[in-house]
CSV table of C-alpha atoms in Angstrom, one decimal:
chain,number,residue,atom,x,y,z
A,1,MET,CA,4.6,4.4,16.8
A,2,ASP,CA,1.6,6.7,16.7
A,3,GLN,CA,0.4,5.2,13.5
A,4,PHE,CA,-0.1,1.8,15.0
A,5,HIS,CA,-2.9,3.5,17.0
A,6,HIS,CA,-4.6,4.1,13.7
A,7,LEU,CA,-4.0,0.7,12.1
A,8,PHE,CA,-7.2,-1.1,13.2
A,9,SER,CA,-10.8,0.0,13.4
A,10,SER,CA,-10.3,2.8,10.9
A,11,ASN,CA,-12.4,3.7,8.0
A,12,ARG,CA,-12.3,6.3,5.1
A,13,THR,CA,-16.0,7.3,5.1
A,14,PRO,CA,-17.3,8.8,1.8
A,15,HIS,CA,-18.8,12.3,2.1
A,16,MET,CA,-19.3,15.4,-0.1
A,17,PRO,CA,-17.1,17.3,-0.9
A,18,ARG,CA,-14.4,15.1,0.7
A,19,ASP,CA,-14.1,11.9,2.6
A,20,THR,CA,-13.3,11.7,6.3
A,21,ILE,CA,-11.1,9.2,8.1
A,22,ASP,CA,-12.9,7.9,11.1
A,23,ARG,CA,-10.9,6.0,13.8
A,24,TYR,CA,-12.7,3.9,16.4
A,25,PHE,CA,-9.8,2.2,18.1
A,26,LYS,CA,-9.2,3.1,21.8
A,27,THR,CA,-6.7,1.9,24.4
A,28,LYS,CA,-8.1,0.6,27.7
A,29,GLU,CA,-7.5,3.9,29.3
A,30,GLU,CA,-9.4,5.8,26.6
A,31,GLY,CA,-12.6,3.7,26.8
A,32,ASP,CA,-14.4,0.9,24.9
A,33,THR,CA,-13.0,-0.1,21.6
A,34,PRO,CA,-14.5,-2.3,18.8
A,35,CYS,CA,-13.7,-6.0,19.4
A,36,HIS,CA,-15.3,-7.5,16.2
A,37,VAL,CA,-14.2,-8.2,12.7
A,38,ILE,CA,-16.4,-8.5,9.6
A,39,VAL,CA,-16.0,-11.7,7.6
A,40,CYS,CA,-17.4,-11.8,4.1
A,41,CYS,CA,-17.9,-15.3,2.6
A,42,ASN,CA,-19.6,-15.9,-0.8
A,43,GLY,CA,-20.9,-12.3,-0.5
A,44,CYS,CA,-22.5,-12.9,2.9
A,45,PHE,CA,-21.5,-10.6,5.8
A,46,TRP,CA,-20.9,-11.9,9.3
A,47,LYS,CA,-19.9,-10.2,12.5
A,48,ILE,CA,-17.4,-12.1,14.7
A,49,ASN,CA,-16.4,-10.9,18.2
A,50,ILE,CA,-12.8,-12.0,18.9
A,51,LEU,CA,-12.9,-11.2,22.6
A,52,ASN,CA,-14.7,-13.0,25.4
A,53,GLN,CA,-17.3,-10.6,26.9
A,54,ASP,CA,-16.7,-11.7,30.5
A,55,ASP,CA,-13.0,-10.9,30.8
A,56,ASP,CA,-11.9,-9.3,27.5
A,57,THR,CA,-9.5,-12.2,26.8
A,58,LEU,CA,-8.9,-13.3,23.2
A,59,LYS,CA,-11.0,-16.3,22.0
A,60,THR,CA,-9.0,-19.4,21.5
A,61,SER,CA,-7.7,-20.5,18.1
A,62,ASP,CA,-10.1,-23.4,18.2
A,63,GLU,CA,-13.1,-21.1,18.9
A,64,LEU,CA,-12.2,-18.8,16.1
A,65,PHE,CA,-11.6,-21.8,13.7
A,66,ASN,CA,-15.1,-23.1,14.5
A,67,MET,CA,-16.7,-19.7,14.0
A,68,LEU,CA,-15.0,-19.4,10.6
A,69,GLN,CA,-16.1,-22.9,9.8
A,70,PHE,CA,-19.7,-22.0,10.7
A,71,VAL,CA,-19.5,-18.9,8.4
A,72,LYS,CA,-18.2,-21.0,5.6
A,73,ASP,CA,-20.9,-23.7,6.0
A,74,ASN,CA,-23.7,-21.2,6.3
A,75,SER,CA,-22.9,-18.8,3.5
A,76,SER,CA,-24.9,-19.3,0.3
A,77,ASP,CA,-23.7,-17.8,-2.9
A,78,GLU,CA,-24.7,-14.1,-2.8
A,79,CYS,CA,-21.7,-12.7,-4.6
A,80,SER,CA,-23.7,-11.0,-7.4
A,81,GLY,CA,-25.5,-8.7,-5.0
A,82,CYS,CA,-22.7,-8.2,-2.4
A,83,VAL,CA,-22.8,-4.7,-0.9
A,84,SER,CA,-19.0,-4.3,-0.7
A,85,LYS,CA,-19.1,-3.8,-4.5
A,86,LEU,CA,-20.5,-0.4,-4.0
A,87,SER,CA,-17.3,0.7,-2.2
A,88,THR,CA,-15.4,0.2,-5.5
A,89,SER,CA,-17.2,3.0,-7.2
A,90,HIS,CA,-16.1,6.6,-7.7
A,91,ARG,CA,-16.1,8.2,-4.3
A,92,ASP,CA,-18.9,10.6,-5.2
A,93,VAL,CA,-21.0,7.8,-6.5
A,94,TRP,CA,-20.3,5.7,-3.4
A,95,THR,CA,-21.3,8.6,-1.2
A,96,THR,CA,-24.7,8.8,-2.9
A,97,ASN,CA,-25.2,5.0,-2.7
A,98,ARG,CA,-24.1,4.9,0.9
A,99,ASP,CA,-26.7,7.6,1.7
A,100,GLU,CA,-29.3,5.5,0.0
A,101,LEU,CA,-28.3,2.5,2.0
A,102,LEU,CA,-28.8,4.5,5.2
A,103,ARG,CA,-32.1,5.8,4.1
A,104,VAL,CA,-33.6,2.4,3.2
A,105,SER,CA,-33.6,1.0,6.7
A,106,ALA,CA,-32.4,1.3,10.3
A,107,ALA,CA,-30.9,-2.2,10.0
A,108,ASN,CA,-28.6,-1.0,7.2
A,109,MET,CA,-27.5,1.9,9.5
A,110,ARG,CA,-26.5,-0.6,12.2
A,111,HIS,CA,-24.8,-2.9,9.7
A,112,LEU,CA,-22.8,-0.1,8.1
A,113,LYS,CA,-21.7,1.0,11.6
A,114,ASP,CA,-20.5,-2.5,12.3
A,115,VAL,CA,-18.5,-2.7,9.1
A,116,GLU,CA,-17.0,0.8,9.4
A,117,SER,CA,-16.0,0.4,13.0
A,118,SER,CA,-14.7,-3.2,12.8
A,119,ILE,CA,-11.1,-4.1,13.5
A,120,LEU,CA,-10.7,-5.3,10.0
A,121,PHE,CA,-12.6,-6.7,7.0
A,122,MET,CA,-11.8,-10.3,5.9
A,123,SER,CA,-13.0,-12.3,2.9
A,124,LEU,CA,-13.0,-16.0,2.6
A,125,VAL,CA,-13.0,-16.6,-1.2
A,126,PRO,CA,-14.0,-19.9,-2.9
A,127,LYS,CA,-11.0,-20.3,-5.1
A,128,ASN,CA,-7.2,-20.9,-5.0
A,129,GLY,CA,-4.8,-18.0,-5.2
A,130,GLY,CA,-2.1,-20.1,-7.0
A,131,SER,CA,1.6,-19.8,-6.9
A,132,ASN,CA,2.2,-17.4,-9.9
A,133,HIS,CA,3.8,-14.3,-8.2
A,134,GLN,CA,2.9,-12.0,-11.0
A,135,LYS,CA,-0.8,-13.0,-10.9
A,136,LEU,CA,-0.8,-12.9,-7.1
A,137,MET,CA,0.5,-9.3,-7.2
A,138,THR,CA,-2.1,-8.3,-9.7
A,139,ASP,CA,-4.9,-10.0,-7.7
A,140,ALA,CA,-3.8,-8.3,-4.5
A,141,LEU,CA,-5.0,-5.0,-5.9
A,142,GLN,CA,-8.0,-6.1,-8.0
A,143,ASP,CA,-9.2,-9.7,-8.1
A,144,GLU,CA,-13.0,-9.9,-7.6
A,145,SER,CA,-15.1,-6.8,-6.9
A,146,TRP,CA,-16.6,-8.1,-3.7
A,147,PHE,CA,-13.4,-9.3,-2.0
A,148,VAL,CA,-12.5,-5.9,-0.3
A,149,TRP,CA,-14.5,-3.2,1.5
A,150,GLN,CA,-12.4,-0.4,0.0
A,151,ASP,CA,-12.9,2.0,2.8
A,152,LYS,CA,-11.4,-0.1,5.5
A,153,SER,CA,-7.9,0.5,6.8
A,154,VAL,CA,-7.1,-3.2,6.6
A,155,SER,CA,-8.9,-5.7,4.4
A,156,ILE,CA,-7.6,-9.3,4.2
A,157,THR,CA,-8.5,-11.8,1.5
A,158,VAL,CA,-7.9,-15.5,2.3
A,159,TYR,CA,-7.9,-18.0,-0.6
A,160,GLU,CA,-8.7,-21.7,-0.2
A,161,ASP,CA,-5.0,-22.7,-0.7
A,162,ALA,CA,-4.1,-20.3,2.2
A,163,GLN,CA,-2.7,-17.5,0.0
A,164,VAL,CA,-3.3,-14.3,1.9
A,165,MET,CA,-3.6,-10.8,0.3
A,166,VAL,CA,-3.9,-7.6,2.3
A,167,GLN,CA,-5.1,-4.1,1.2
A,168,GLY,CA,-4.6,-1.0,3.4
A,169,ASP,CA,-5.6,2.6,3.1
A,170,HIS,CA,-2.4,4.6,2.6
A,171,SER,CA,-4.0,7.9,3.5
A,172,ASN,CA,-4.7,6.5,7.0
A,173,ILE,CA,-1.2,5.0,7.7
A,174,ASP,CA,2.1,4.7,6.0
A,175,ALA,CA,2.7,1.4,4.2
A,176,ILE,CA,5.6,0.3,6.4
A,177,VAL,CA,3.2,0.0,9.4
A,178,LEU,CA,1.0,-2.5,7.6
A,179,LEU,CA,4.0,-4.3,6.2
A,180,GLN,CA,5.6,-4.8,9.6
A,181,VAL,CA,2.4,-6.3,11.0
A,182,GLY,CA,2.2,-8.6,8.0
A,183,ASP,CA,5.8,-9.7,8.5
A,184,TYR,CA,5.2,-10.3,12.2
A,185,ALA,CA,2.2,-12.5,11.4
A,186,ALA,CA,4.1,-14.4,8.6
A,187,SER,CA,7.0,-15.0,10.9
A,188,ARG,CA,4.8,-16.5,13.6
A,189,VAL,CA,3.2,-18.8,11.1
A,190,ARG,CA,6.6,-20.1,9.9
A,191,LYS,CA,7.7,-20.8,13.4
A,192,GLU,CA,4.7,-22.8,14.5
A,193,LEU,CA,2.0,-24.4,12.4
A,194,TRP,CA,-1.3,-24.5,14.3
A,195,HIS,CA,-3.6,-27.5,14.0
A,196,PRO,CA,-7.2,-27.3,15.3
A,197,GLN,CA,-7.9,-29.6,18.4
A,198,LYS,CA,-11.4,-28.9,19.6
A,199,THR,CA,-13.6,-28.8,16.5
A,200,GLY,CA,-17.0,-30.1,15.4
A,201,SER,CA,-20.6,-29.4,16.0
A,202,ASP,CA,-20.4,-30.5,19.7
A,203,GLN,CA,-17.8,-27.9,20.5
A,204,HIS,CA,-18.9,-24.6,22.2
A,205,PHE,CA,-18.4,-21.4,20.4
A,206,GLU,CA,-20.2,-18.1,20.0
A,207,PHE,CA,-22.3,-18.0,16.9
A,208,PRO,CA,-21.4,-15.2,14.4
A,209,GLU,CA,-24.0,-12.6,13.7
A,210,ARG,CA,-25.3,-12.5,10.1
A,211,LEU,CA,-25.6,-9.0,8.7
A,212,ILE,CA,-28.2,-8.8,6.0
A,213,PHE,CA,-28.5,-5.5,4.1
A,214,GLU,CA,-31.9,-4.4,2.8
A,215,LEU,CA,-31.7,-3.4,-0.9
A,216,ASN,CA,-34.1,-1.6,-3.1
A,217,GLU,CA,-34.1,-1.6,-6.9
A,218,PRO,CA,-31.8,1.5,-7.3
A,219,LEU,CA,-29.2,-0.1,-5.0
A,220,ARG,CA,-29.3,-3.4,-6.9
A,221,HIS,CA,-28.8,-1.5,-10.1
A,222,ALA,CA,-25.9,0.4,-8.5
A,223,ILE,CA,-24.2,-2.9,-7.4
A,224,SER,CA,-24.5,-4.2,-11.0
A,225,GLN,CA,-23.0,-1.0,-12.4
A,226,ALA,CA,-20.2,-1.0,-9.9
A,227,ASP,CA,-19.3,-4.5,-11.0
A,228,VAL,CA,-19.1,-3.4,-14.6
A,229,ASP,CA,-17.0,-0.4,-13.8
A,230,PHE,CA,-14.7,-2.4,-11.6
A,231,TYR,CA,-13.9,-4.9,-14.3
A,232,LYS,CA,-13.2,-2.1,-16.7
A,233,SER,CA,-10.8,-0.4,-14.3
A,234,LYS,CA,-8.9,-3.5,-13.3
A,235,GLN,CA,-7.6,-3.7,-16.9
A,236,LEU,CA,-5.8,-0.4,-16.4
A,237,TYR,CA,-3.2,-1.6,-13.9
A,238,ARG,CA,-0.3,-4.0,-14.2
A,239,ALA,CA,2.2,-5.3,-11.6
A,240,ARG,CA,5.4,-7.4,-11.9
A,241,PRO,CA,7.8,-8.8,-9.3
A,242,VAL,CA,11.6,-8.4,-9.9
A,243,HIS,CA,14.0,-10.6,-8.0
A,244,PHE,CA,17.8,-9.8,-8.2
A,245,PHE,CA,20.2,-12.3,-6.6
A,246,GLY,CA,23.6,-10.7,-7.6
A,247,TYR,CA,24.1,-9.0,-4.2
A,248,GLY,CA,22.3,-7.4,-1.3
A,249,ASN,CA,22.9,-5.7,2.0
A,250,ASP,CA,25.9,-7.8,3.0
A,251,LEU,CA,28.1,-6.6,0.0
A,252,CYS,CA,26.9,-3.0,0.3
A,253,ARG,CA,27.7,-3.0,4.1
A,254,THR,CA,31.2,-4.3,3.3
A,255,ALA,CA,31.5,-1.4,0.8
A,256,ARG,CA,30.1,1.0,3.5
A,257,LEU,CA,27.2,1.9,1.2
A,258,TYR,CA,23.5,2.3,1.8
A,259,THR,CA,21.8,-0.4,-0.2
A,260,ASP,CA,18.7,1.8,-0.5
A,261,THR,CA,20.8,4.4,-2.3
A,262,VAL,CA,22.2,1.8,-4.7
A,263,VAL,CA,18.7,0.7,-5.6
A,264,GLN,CA,17.6,4.3,-6.2
A,265,LEU,CA,20.4,4.8,-8.7
A,266,ALA,CA,19.5,1.5,-10.3
A,267,LEU,CA,15.9,2.5,-10.8
A,268,GLN,CA,16.8,5.7,-12.4
A,269,LEU,CA,19.3,4.0,-14.7
A,270,ALA,CA,16.6,1.5,-15.7
A,271,PHE,CA,14.3,4.3,-16.6
A,272,LEU,CA,17.0,6.0,-18.6
A,273,LYS,CA,17.8,2.8,-20.5
A,274,THR,CA,14.0,2.1,-21.1
A,275,HIS,CA,13.0,5.6,-22.3
A,276,GLY,CA,16.2,7.3,-23.2
A,277,SER,CA,15.5,10.2,-20.9
A,278,PHE,CA,15.8,11.1,-17.2
A,279,GLY,CA,12.6,10.9,-15.1
A,280,PRO,CA,11.6,12.9,-12.0
A,281,ILE,CA,11.8,10.4,-9.1
A,282,TYR,CA,10.1,10.4,-5.7
A,283,GLU,CA,11.5,8.4,-2.8
A,284,THR,CA,9.8,8.3,0.6
A,285,ALA,CA,11.7,9.9,3.4
A,286,SER,CA,10.3,9.2,6.9
A,287,THR,CA,9.9,12.2,9.2
A,288,ARG,CA,9.4,10.0,12.2
A,289,LYS,CA,11.7,12.3,14.3
A,290,TYR,CA,8.7,14.6,14.5
A,291,PHE,CA,5.5,14.3,16.4
A,292,HIS,CA,2.9,12.8,14.1
A,293,GLY,CA,5.5,12.9,11.3
A,294,ARG,CA,4.8,11.0,8.2
A,295,THR,CA,6.9,11.5,5.0
A,296,GLU,CA,8.8,14.0,2.9
A,297,THR,CA,9.9,13.7,-0.8
A,298,VAL,CA,13.5,12.9,-1.8
A,299,ARG,CA,13.9,14.2,-5.3
A,300,GLY,CA,16.7,11.8,-6.3
A,301,CYS,CA,17.3,12.9,-9.9
A,302,THR,CA,20.4,15.0,-8.9
A,303,GLN,CA,22.9,16.7,-11.1
A,304,GLN,CA,25.5,14.3,-9.7
A,305,PHE,CA,23.4,11.3,-10.8
A,306,VAL,CA,22.9,12.7,-14.3
A,307,ARG,CA,26.6,13.2,-14.7
A,308,PHE,CA,27.3,9.6,-13.6
A,309,ALA,CA,24.5,8.1,-15.7
A,310,LYS,CA,25.6,9.9,-18.8
A,311,ALA,CA,29.2,8.7,-18.3
A,312,LEU,CA,28.1,5.1,-17.6
A,313,THR,CA,25.9,4.9,-20.7
A,314,ASP,CA,28.0,6.9,-23.1
A,315,GLU,CA,29.5,5.0,-26.0
A,316,LYS,CA,32.8,6.8,-25.3
A,317,LYS,CA,34.2,4.8,-22.4
A,318,THR,CA,35.1,6.7,-19.3
A,319,GLU,CA,38.0,5.6,-17.2
A,320,LYS,CA,36.9,3.3,-14.3
A,321,GLU,CA,38.5,5.6,-11.7
A,322,ASP,CA,36.6,8.6,-13.0
A,323,LEU,CA,33.3,6.6,-13.1
A,324,LYS,CA,33.9,5.5,-9.5
A,325,LYS,CA,34.3,9.2,-8.5
A,326,LEU,CA,31.1,10.1,-10.3
A,327,PHE,CA,29.3,7.1,-8.6
A,328,ASP,CA,30.5,8.2,-5.2
A,329,SER,CA,29.4,11.8,-5.9
A,330,ALA,CA,25.9,10.6,-6.9
A,331,MET,CA,25.7,8.4,-3.8
A,332,ASN,CA,26.7,11.2,-1.5
A,333,ALA,CA,24.3,13.7,-3.0
A,334,HIS,CA,21.4,11.3,-2.6
A,335,ASN,CA,22.4,10.4,1.0
A,336,GLN,CA,22.6,14.1,1.9
A,337,LEU,CA,19.1,14.8,0.4
A,338,MET,CA,17.7,11.9,2.4
A,339,ALA,CA,19.3,13.2,5.6
A,340,ASP,CA,17.9,16.7,4.9
A,341,CYS,CA,14.4,15.5,4.3
A,342,MET,CA,14.4,13.3,7.4
A,343,ASP,CA,15.4,16.4,9.4
A,344,GLY,CA,12.5,18.4,8.0
A,345,ARG,CA,14.5,20.3,5.4
A,346,GLY,CA,12.6,19.0,2.3
A,347,PHE,CA,10.3,21.4,0.5
A,348,ASP,CA,7.5,19.4,-1.1
A,349,ARG,CA,5.3,19.0,2.0
A,350,HIS,CA,5.9,22.6,3.0
A,351,LEU,CA,4.8,23.8,-0.5
A,352,LEU,CA,1.8,21.5,-0.5
A,353,GLY,CA,0.7,22.9,2.9
A,354,LEU,CA,1.1,26.5,1.7
A,355,LYS,CA,-0.7,25.9,-1.5
A,356,GLN,CA,-3.6,24.2,0.3
A,357,THR,CA,-3.7,27.1,2.8
A,358,LEU,CA,-3.9,29.6,0.0
A,359,THR,CA,-6.7,27.7,-1.6
A,360,ILE,CA,-8.7,27.7,1.6
A,361,MET,CA,-8.0,31.3,2.3
A,362,ASN,CA,-9.1,32.3,-1.2
A,363,LYS,CA,-12.5,30.7,-0.5
A,364,GLY,CA,-13.2,33.1,2.4
A,365,CYS,CA,-14.4,36.6,2.3
A,366,GLY,CA,-10.9,38.2,2.9
A,367,PRO,CA,-8.6,39.5,0.2
A,368,LYS,CA,-7.6,37.0,-2.4
A,369,ARG,CA,-3.9,35.9,-2.7
A,370,ALA,CA,-2.5,34.7,-5.9
A,371,ILE,CA,-0.8,31.3,-6.1
A,372,PRO,CA,2.9,31.9,-6.7
A,373,ASN,CA,3.9,31.7,-10.4
A,374,PHE,CA,6.4,28.9,-10.0
A,375,LEU,CA,3.7,26.6,-8.7
A,376,LYS,CA,1.7,27.3,-11.9
A,377,ASP,CA,4.7,26.9,-14.2
A,378,ASP,CA,4.9,23.8,-16.4
A,379,THR,CA,8.4,23.2,-15.1
A,380,TRP,CA,7.0,22.6,-11.6
A,381,LYS,CA,4.9,19.7,-12.9
A,382,ARG,CA,7.6,18.3,-15.3
A,383,THR,CA,9.9,18.0,-12.3
A,384,GLY,CA,7.3,16.0,-10.3
A,385,GLY,CA,5.3,18.7,-8.6
A,386,ASP,CA,1.7,18.1,-7.8
A,387,GLY,CA,2.1,14.3,-7.9
A,388,ASN,CA,3.8,14.1,-11.3
A,389,PHE,CA,6.8,11.9,-10.5
A,390,LEU,CA,7.4,9.4,-13.3
A,391,LEU,CA,9.1,7.1,-10.7
A,392,SER,CA,7.3,6.7,-7.4
A,393,THR,CA,9.5,4.6,-5.1
A,394,SER,CA,9.9,3.5,-1.5
A,395,PHE,CA,12.1,1.2,0.5
A,396,ILE,CA,9.7,-1.1,2.4
A,397,GLY,CA,12.1,-3.0,4.7
A,398,TYR,CA,14.8,-5.6,5.1
A,399,MET,CA,14.1,-9.3,4.6
A,400,ASP,CA,14.1,-11.7,7.6
A,401,ASN,CA,16.5,-14.6,6.9
A,402,GLU,CA,16.2,-14.0,3.1
A,403,GLN,CA,12.5,-14.6,3.2
A,404,PRO,CA,10.8,-12.0,0.8
A,405,GLY,CA,8.1,-11.5,3.5
A,406,THR,CA,5.3,-9.0,2.8
A,407,ILE,CA,5.9,-7.1,-0.4
A,408,GLY,CA,3.5,-4.4,-1.4
A,409,TYR,CA,2.9,-1.7,-3.9
A,410,VAL,CA,0.5,1.0,-4.9
A,411,ALA,CA,-0.4,2.2,-8.4
A,412,ALA,CA,2.1,4.5,-10.2
A,413,MET,CA,1.5,8.3,-9.7
A,414,ARG,CA,1.1,8.9,-13.4
A,415,PRO,CA,-0.3,6.8,-16.2
A,416,ASP,CA,3.1,6.9,-18.0
A,417,GLY,CA,5.2,6.3,-14.9
A,418,TYR,CA,6.1,3.4,-12.6
A,419,GLY,CA,5.7,2.5,-9.0
A,420,CYS,CA,8.8,0.7,-7.5
A,421,PHE,CA,8.6,-0.7,-4.0
A,422,TYR,CA,11.5,-2.8,-2.8
A,423,ARG,CA,12.8,-5.0,0.0
A,424,ILE,CA,16.5,-5.7,0.7
A,425,GLY,CA,17.9,-9.0,1.8
A,426,LYS,CA,21.5,-10.0,2.7
A,427,ASN,CA,22.1,-11.3,-0.8
A,428,ARG,CA,19.1,-10.3,-2.8
A,429,ILE,CA,16.9,-7.4,-3.7
A,430,SER,CA,13.2,-7.7,-4.6
A,431,VAL,CA,11.2,-5.0,-6.3
A,432,ALA,CA,7.4,-4.8,-6.9
A,433,VAL,CA,6.8,-2.7,-10.0
A,434,SER,CA,3.5,-1.2,-11.1
A,435,ASP,CA,2.3,0.8,-14.1
A,436,TRP,CA,-0.8,1.7,-16.1
A,437,ALA,CA,-1.6,-0.2,-19.3
A,438,GLY,CA,-2.1,1.6,-22.5
A,439,SER,CA,0.4,4.3,-21.9
A,440,ARG,CA,4.0,4.9,-23.0
A,441,SER,CA,5.3,3.0,-19.9
A,442,ASN,CA,6.7,-0.4,-20.7
A,443,ILE,CA,6.7,-2.5,-17.6
A,444,ASP,CA,8.4,-5.6,-19.1
A,445,ALA,CA,11.3,-3.6,-20.5
A,446,PHE,CA,11.6,-1.6,-17.4
A,447,CYS,CA,11.7,-4.7,-15.1
A,448,GLY,CA,14.4,-6.2,-17.3
A,449,ASN,CA,16.4,-3.0,-17.1
A,450,ILE,CA,16.3,-3.0,-13.4
A,451,LEU,CA,18.2,-6.3,-13.4
A,452,TRP,CA,20.6,-4.8,-15.9
A,453,ALA,CA,21.1,-1.6,-13.8
A,454,LEU,CA,21.7,-3.5,-10.5
A,455,ASP,CA,24.3,-5.6,-12.3
A,456,ALA,CA,25.9,-2.6,-13.9
A,457,LEU,CA,26.5,-1.0,-10.5
A,458,SER,CA,28.2,-4.0,-9.0
A,459,PRO,CA,31.7,-3.0,-10.0
A,460,PHE,CA,31.4,0.2,-8.0
A,461,LEU,CA,30.5,-1.6,-4.7
A,462,THR,CA,34.0,-1.4,-3.3
A,463,PRO,CA,35.3,-0.5,0.2
A,464,ALA,CA,36.5,2.9,-1.2
A,465,GLN,CA,33.2,4.6,-0.5
A,466,LYS,CA,32.8,6.2,2.9
A,467,LEU,CA,29.5,7.3,4.4
């Protein structure tokens, strides 16, 4: 619950040598909190207050509609010089350019403060999103360079055909927080379709404030260069949706199995079938039992899974009863690891903390302490250490009434690996898969093998398994 406090009005502000996360949201007891959003339309920035100043009540839907209509009607095409493009640059480059923005004028300083403290950043874009799920997933990460202020904790892109994309800063909050909010909003929309009542030029509404940044020649050049670099980088990433309708949570519950664990085994089987080798896999374990707890790493490539996978894919057929025992053993091993990690008995976060502590201590004037040899050994990295997991995975929630709901993803940890982020329905499983182009990863083959692996596990989903 603590992370919901960080969801809105947060910003990752670029600095040297490292960024800071600045959070401006406050509860009523804590003091004044930002009550404005930033809307970008055709590259023009507008500040919209969503609360009434007199009594802090939310503006009506009609008022907000009229304000957005005003923004749309009064935004000329200034996309080519949009300042948000600067936030797509390398963080060090963006730091330098942000400092230049601040130096140029006091107005820029006020506008940056408005953007960075805003509840969220939203773009109204002059084109349709379409209905192609694969294209929508790709565009959600990188469509046009001006659509997203990359520092904001929440950035929403709204297309003319009402397709909505959301980007969130994962360093600020865990993904499940943003996904739950997205599901809630989507659920409300499905239950009641709002139609504007009081619209038109004769209706009263508070005029949005236009934010005009002052740019000099170096900043204009930096915006152009950021645009070029953005379109180069967007070619590096790929994303695919995978929808499996063979079974879901209902069958697994009948078999007294965790569907999440079944999916984990399937993802590893898909990697094995695609590349002929086992890959180190990361699964998110929530440490929400702890104050300010976030996550720990479940290293799911267990000896028990390896034995099961080898028996399942071996040309020499293993007896079905023996395969079932190996499957049960792999399931139990994974479940135990998950339980241990949720109880704080994982080791990846502890080792990261110790390594970072040693690094900071060694920068001081005291005696230097060597990094332990095993953290420098190649085996540590080949098993996933230091962010080298070939499979980066996370369960991102159950579906509501079989609606896919919000499905999100991040880029794969490694250029030759995959990101796999999945939702579970009563009778279906949906996976968002990401990878990097131009490497040994093969996203099309891997996605096809996910379907094969889930199907291959279906004979083992019997009531014999006990949790």
